Short mmCIF file of C-alpha atoms in Angstrom, two decimals:
data_model
loop_
_atom_site.label_atom_id
_atom_site.label_comp_id
_atom_site.label_asym_id
_atom_site.label_seq_id
_atom_site.Cartn_x
_atom_site.Cartn_y
_atom_site.Cartn_z
CA UNK A 1 9.36 17.42 -11.12
CA UNK A 2 10.54 14.49 -13.20
CA UNK A 3 13.02 11.92 -12.00
CA UNK A 4 14.17 8.45 -12.96
CA UNK A 5 14.94 6.00 -10.16
CA UNK A 6 17.20 3.13 -11.14
CA UNK A 7 17.65 0.64 -9.62
CA UNK A 8 14.19 0.52 -8.08
CA UNK A 9 14.62 -1.85 -5.16
CA UNK A 10 14.74 -0.17 -1.75
CA UNK A 11 14.01 3.30 -3.12
CA UNK A 12 10.45 3.65 -1.82
CA UNK A 13 11.21 6.19 0.90
CA UNK A 14 13.38 8.21 -1.45
CA UNK A 15 10.69 8.26 -4.14
CA UNK A 16 8.02 9.36 -1.67
CA UNK A 17 10.21 12.12 -0.21
CA UNK A 18 11.16 13.42 -3.65
CA UNK A 19 7.47 13.76 -4.54
CA UNK A 20 6.55 15.28 -1.16
CA UNK A 21 9.45 17.71 -1.34
CA UNK A 22 8.98 18.91 -4.92
CA UNK A 23 7.64 22.41 -5.50
CA UNK A 24 4.43 21.12 -7.15
CA UNK A 25 3.44 19.34 -3.92
CA UNK A 26 5.27 21.19 -1.14
CA UNK A 27 2.71 23.96 -0.70
CA UNK A 28 -0.46 21.88 -0.86
CA UNK A 29 -2.82 21.38 2.08
CA UNK A 30 -2.00 18.78 4.70
CA UNK A 31 -5.00 16.70 3.65
CA UNK A 32 -4.00 16.59 -0.04
CA UNK A 33 -0.38 15.87 0.89
CA UNK A 34 -1.49 12.94 3.07
CA UNK A 35 -3.42 11.45 0.16
CA UNK A 36 -0.58 11.98 -2.31
CA UNK A 37 1.92 10.38 0.07
CA UNK A 38 -0.32 7.36 0.54
CA UNK A 39 -1.10 6.90 -3.15
CA UNK A 40 2.54 7.32 -4.22
CA UNK A 41 3.54 4.68 -1.69
CA UNK A 42 0.83 2.26 -2.80
CA UNK A 43 1.49 2.64 -6.54
CA UNK A 44 5.23 2.42 -6.05
CA UNK A 45 4.86 -0.73 -3.91
CA UNK A 46 2.62 -2.21 -6.58
CA UNK A 47 5.16 -1.57 -9.34
CA UNK A 48 7.89 -3.12 -7.22
CA UNK A 49 5.78 -6.22 -6.53
CA UNK A 50 4.36 -6.89 -9.96
CA UNK A 51 6.16 -5.23 -12.83
CA UNK A 52 9.67 -6.57 -12.30
CA UNK A 53 11.06 -3.32 -13.71
CA UNK A 54 14.50 -2.18 -12.58
CA UNK A 55 13.52 1.47 -12.92
CA UNK A 56 10.64 3.89 -12.56
CA UNK A 57 10.17 7.41 -13.81
CA UNK A 58 8.08 9.67 -11.62
CA UNK A 59 6.69 12.94 -12.88
CA UNK A 60 4.60 15.49 -10.99
CA UNK A 61 2.52 18.04 -12.89
CA UNK A 62 0.65 20.91 -11.36
CA UNK A 63 -2.06 23.08 -12.77
CA UNK A 64 -4.10 25.71 -11.03
CA UNK A 65 -6.82 23.20 -10.15
CA UNK A 66 -5.08 19.88 -9.90
CA UNK A 67 -1.94 17.91 -9.24
CA UNK A 68 -1.01 14.83 -11.28
CA UNK A 69 1.56 12.13 -10.54
CA UNK A 70 2.69 9.89 -13.41
CA UNK A 71 4.63 6.64 -13.06
CA UNK A 72 6.33 4.93 -15.93
CA UNK A 73 8.22 1.62 -15.74
CA UNK A 74 9.73 -0.89 -18.14
CA UNK A 75 8.44 -4.08 -16.57
CA UNK A 76 5.92 -6.65 -17.72
CA UNK A 77 2.47 -5.39 -18.66
CA UNK A 78 0.39 -5.15 -15.53
CA UNK A 79 -2.84 -3.22 -15.14
CA UNK A 80 -3.44 -2.64 -11.42
CA UNK A 81 -6.90 -1.26 -12.19
CA UNK A 82 -8.01 -4.59 -13.69
CA UNK A 83 -7.97 -6.23 -10.27
CA UNK A 84 -11.30 -6.64 -8.58
CA UNK A 85 -11.92 -4.26 -5.67
CA UNK A 86 -11.60 -5.87 -2.25
CA UNK A 87 -14.83 -6.55 -0.35
CA UNK A 88 -14.77 -3.79 2.27
CA UNK A 89 -17.82 -5.30 3.98
CA UNK A 90 -16.33 -8.74 4.50
CA UNK A 91 -16.23 -9.99 8.09
CA UNK A 92 -12.95 -10.07 9.97
CA UNK A 93 -12.20 -13.76 9.30
CA UNK A 94 -12.44 -13.28 5.54
CA UNK A 95 -10.40 -10.11 5.29
CA UNK A 96 -7.45 -10.11 2.94
CA UNK A 97 -4.93 -7.35 2.67
CA UNK A 98 -4.23 -7.72 -1.06
CA UNK A 99 -5.60 -5.05 -3.36
CA UNK A 100 -6.25 -2.50 -0.63
CA UNK A 101 -3.49 -0.14 -1.75
CA UNK A 102 -4.77 0.42 -5.28
CA UNK A 103 -8.34 0.52 -3.96
CA UNK A 104 -7.34 3.34 -1.57
CA UNK A 105 -5.71 5.12 -4.47
CA UNK A 106 -8.88 4.84 -6.59
CA UNK A 107 -10.94 6.23 -3.72
CA UNK A 108 -8.63 9.05 -2.70
CA UNK A 109 -7.72 10.39 -6.12
CA UNK A 110 -10.19 12.04 -8.50
CA UNK A 111 -8.95 10.04 -11.46
CA UNK A 112 -6.61 7.11 -12.05
CA UNK A 113 -5.58 5.85 -15.47
CA UNK A 114 -3.45 3.01 -16.73
CA UNK A 115 -2.11 2.20 -20.18
CA UNK A 116 0.61 0.04 -21.66
CA UNK A 117 2.46 1.90 -24.37
CA UNK A 118 5.89 1.58 -25.98
CA UNK A 119 6.65 -1.38 -23.70
CA UNK A 120 5.98 0.78 -20.67
CA UNK A 121 3.42 0.63 -17.89
CA UNK A 122 2.03 4.14 -17.57
CA UNK A 123 0.00 4.95 -14.47
CA UNK A 124 -1.41 8.41 -13.93
CA UNK A 125 -3.37 9.76 -10.96
CA UNK A 126 -4.88 13.19 -10.50
CA UNK A 127 -6.17 15.00 -7.46
CA UNK A 128 -8.29 18.12 -7.79
CA UNK A 129 -7.34 20.99 -5.50
CA UNK A 130 -10.07 22.77 -3.63
CA UNK B 1 7.36 5.09 14.03
CA UNK B 2 7.46 4.22 17.70
CA UNK B 3 5.29 1.98 19.85
CA UNK B 4 5.09 1.86 23.63
CA UNK B 5 3.23 -0.70 25.71
CA UNK B 6 2.18 -0.48 29.37
CA UNK B 7 0.20 -2.90 31.46
CA UNK B 8 -1.87 -1.99 34.48
CA UNK B 9 -4.37 -4.23 36.33
CA UNK B 10 -4.67 -6.58 33.36
CA UNK B 11 -5.50 -3.77 30.98
CA UNK B 12 -2.93 -3.05 28.30
CA UNK B 13 -2.42 0.45 27.04
CA UNK B 14 -0.27 1.01 24.01
CA UNK B 15 0.46 4.03 21.91
CA UNK B 16 1.82 4.31 18.42
CA UNK B 17 3.29 7.47 17.00
CA UNK B 18 4.77 8.63 13.73
CA UNK B 19 4.24 7.04 10.32
CA UNK B 20 3.64 3.38 9.54
CA UNK B 21 4.54 2.61 5.95
CA UNK B 22 6.26 0.08 3.75
CA UNK B 23 9.68 0.95 5.18
CA UNK B 24 8.79 0.12 8.78
CA UNK B 25 5.67 -2.09 8.73
CA UNK B 26 7.77 -5.11 9.68
CA UNK B 27 9.17 -3.18 12.64
CA UNK B 28 5.60 -2.21 13.60
CA UNK B 29 4.58 -5.88 13.42
CA UNK B 30 7.44 -6.85 15.72
CA UNK B 31 6.42 -4.00 18.03
CA UNK B 32 2.83 -5.26 18.41
CA UNK B 33 3.82 -8.96 18.70
CA UNK B 34 3.66 -8.82 22.54
CA UNK B 35 0.02 -7.67 22.21
CA UNK B 36 -0.75 -10.75 20.10
CA UNK B 37 0.61 -13.02 22.79
CA UNK B 38 -1.55 -11.75 25.66
CA UNK B 39 -3.74 -14.53 27.05
CA UNK B 40 -6.87 -12.46 27.68
CA UNK B 41 -6.41 -9.35 25.57
CA UNK B 42 -7.98 -6.11 26.83
CA UNK B 43 -6.10 -3.57 24.77
CA UNK B 44 -6.42 0.14 24.19
CA UNK B 45 -4.16 1.70 21.58
CA UNK B 46 -3.75 5.46 21.58
CA UNK B 47 -3.45 6.54 17.93
CA UNK B 48 -3.39 10.28 18.65
CA UNK B 49 0.20 10.57 17.47
CA UNK B 50 -0.18 8.17 14.56
CA UNK B 51 0.40 10.56 11.65
CA UNK B 52 0.02 8.17 8.77
CA UNK B 53 -0.62 4.59 7.79
CA UNK B 54 -0.60 2.95 4.38
CA UNK B 55 -2.08 -0.46 3.54
CA UNK B 56 1.09 -1.96 5.02
CA UNK B 57 0.11 -0.60 8.44
CA UNK B 58 -3.50 -1.75 7.97
CA UNK B 59 -2.16 -5.25 7.42
CA UNK B 60 -0.56 -5.22 10.86
CA UNK B 61 -3.72 -3.85 12.54
CA UNK B 62 -5.69 -6.64 10.82
CA UNK B 63 -3.30 -9.34 12.06
CA UNK B 64 -3.51 -7.88 15.55
CA UNK B 65 -7.32 -7.76 15.51
CA UNK B 66 -7.48 -11.36 14.27
CA UNK B 67 -5.18 -12.49 17.09
CA UNK B 68 -7.24 -10.60 19.69
CA UNK B 69 -10.56 -11.89 18.35
CA UNK B 70 -9.27 -15.47 18.23
CA UNK B 71 -8.80 -15.22 22.02
CA UNK B 72 -12.17 -13.54 22.44
CA UNK B 73 -10.43 -10.45 23.73
CA UNK B 74 -11.11 -6.81 23.05
CA UNK B 75 -9.15 -4.07 21.37
CA UNK B 76 -9.99 -0.44 20.83
CA UNK B 77 -8.15 2.30 18.96
CA UNK B 78 -8.52 5.78 20.40
CA UNK B 79 -7.91 9.43 19.42
CA UNK B 80 -7.34 8.60 15.77
CA UNK B 81 -6.62 11.58 13.52
CA UNK B 82 -9.23 12.29 10.83
CA UNK B 83 -6.93 11.50 7.89
CA UNK B 84 -5.88 8.18 9.39
CA UNK B 85 -9.52 7.42 10.25
CA UNK B 86 -10.41 8.02 6.62
CA UNK B 87 -8.00 5.22 5.60
CA UNK B 88 -9.79 2.88 8.04
CA UNK B 89 -13.20 4.06 6.80
CA UNK B 90 -12.52 3.71 3.06
CA UNK B 91 -11.22 0.18 3.46
CA UNK B 92 -14.06 -0.84 5.78
CA UNK B 93 -11.56 -1.49 8.56
CA UNK B 94 -13.72 0.69 10.82
CA UNK B 95 -16.31 -2.08 10.65
CA UNK B 96 -14.01 -4.79 11.91
CA UNK B 97 -11.78 -2.82 14.28
CA UNK B 98 -13.32 -0.78 17.09
CA UNK B 99 -12.38 2.89 16.91
CA UNK B 100 -13.61 5.43 19.46
#
């Protein structure tokens, strides 16, 4: 599956459903689908908040042992992986919500990669299939 | 996403069902607002039908827990599904919000 979403604003639900409904993801286990849904939402939300891009290209690739989701956007260079992980042991009073989405993504996927190339933010995440 | 709230003998029982995500987190926040306004909170939230939450939903649970703790009340989340529990575990939210 490969699709370009433009404009980007307000398309989150549509982007998630197009990934969840594509043939590469449709037949996966409930557990893997949950994780993909969550990570797609978090990455997408991150792009919307920080990149300022008016579009995003989403591609899903499937091999026998893994599924990969790639995001590409034309916004300002922003590496979500450069942010410090949130302190998950902080007491209630000190808890912040920022950074949790990408942290969840790092924990739930088997690999996450970011690069800035040809004026594009490229974010790639892969989940191994059992 | 749907939230229902019932009160009986000072104890508040709520239940949330469906998915909480970026599209409806604001609606979820409005839905739990009455729980934040209770004077002496003693709240049980049934999460058995909560299918999914992203960080946007966690944000609301955090705001709710902070409001309850500020009034020295108690809140417990029950019957949480394993995948949703994992989201609370990974982020350490299980340490600051009581889940049984």
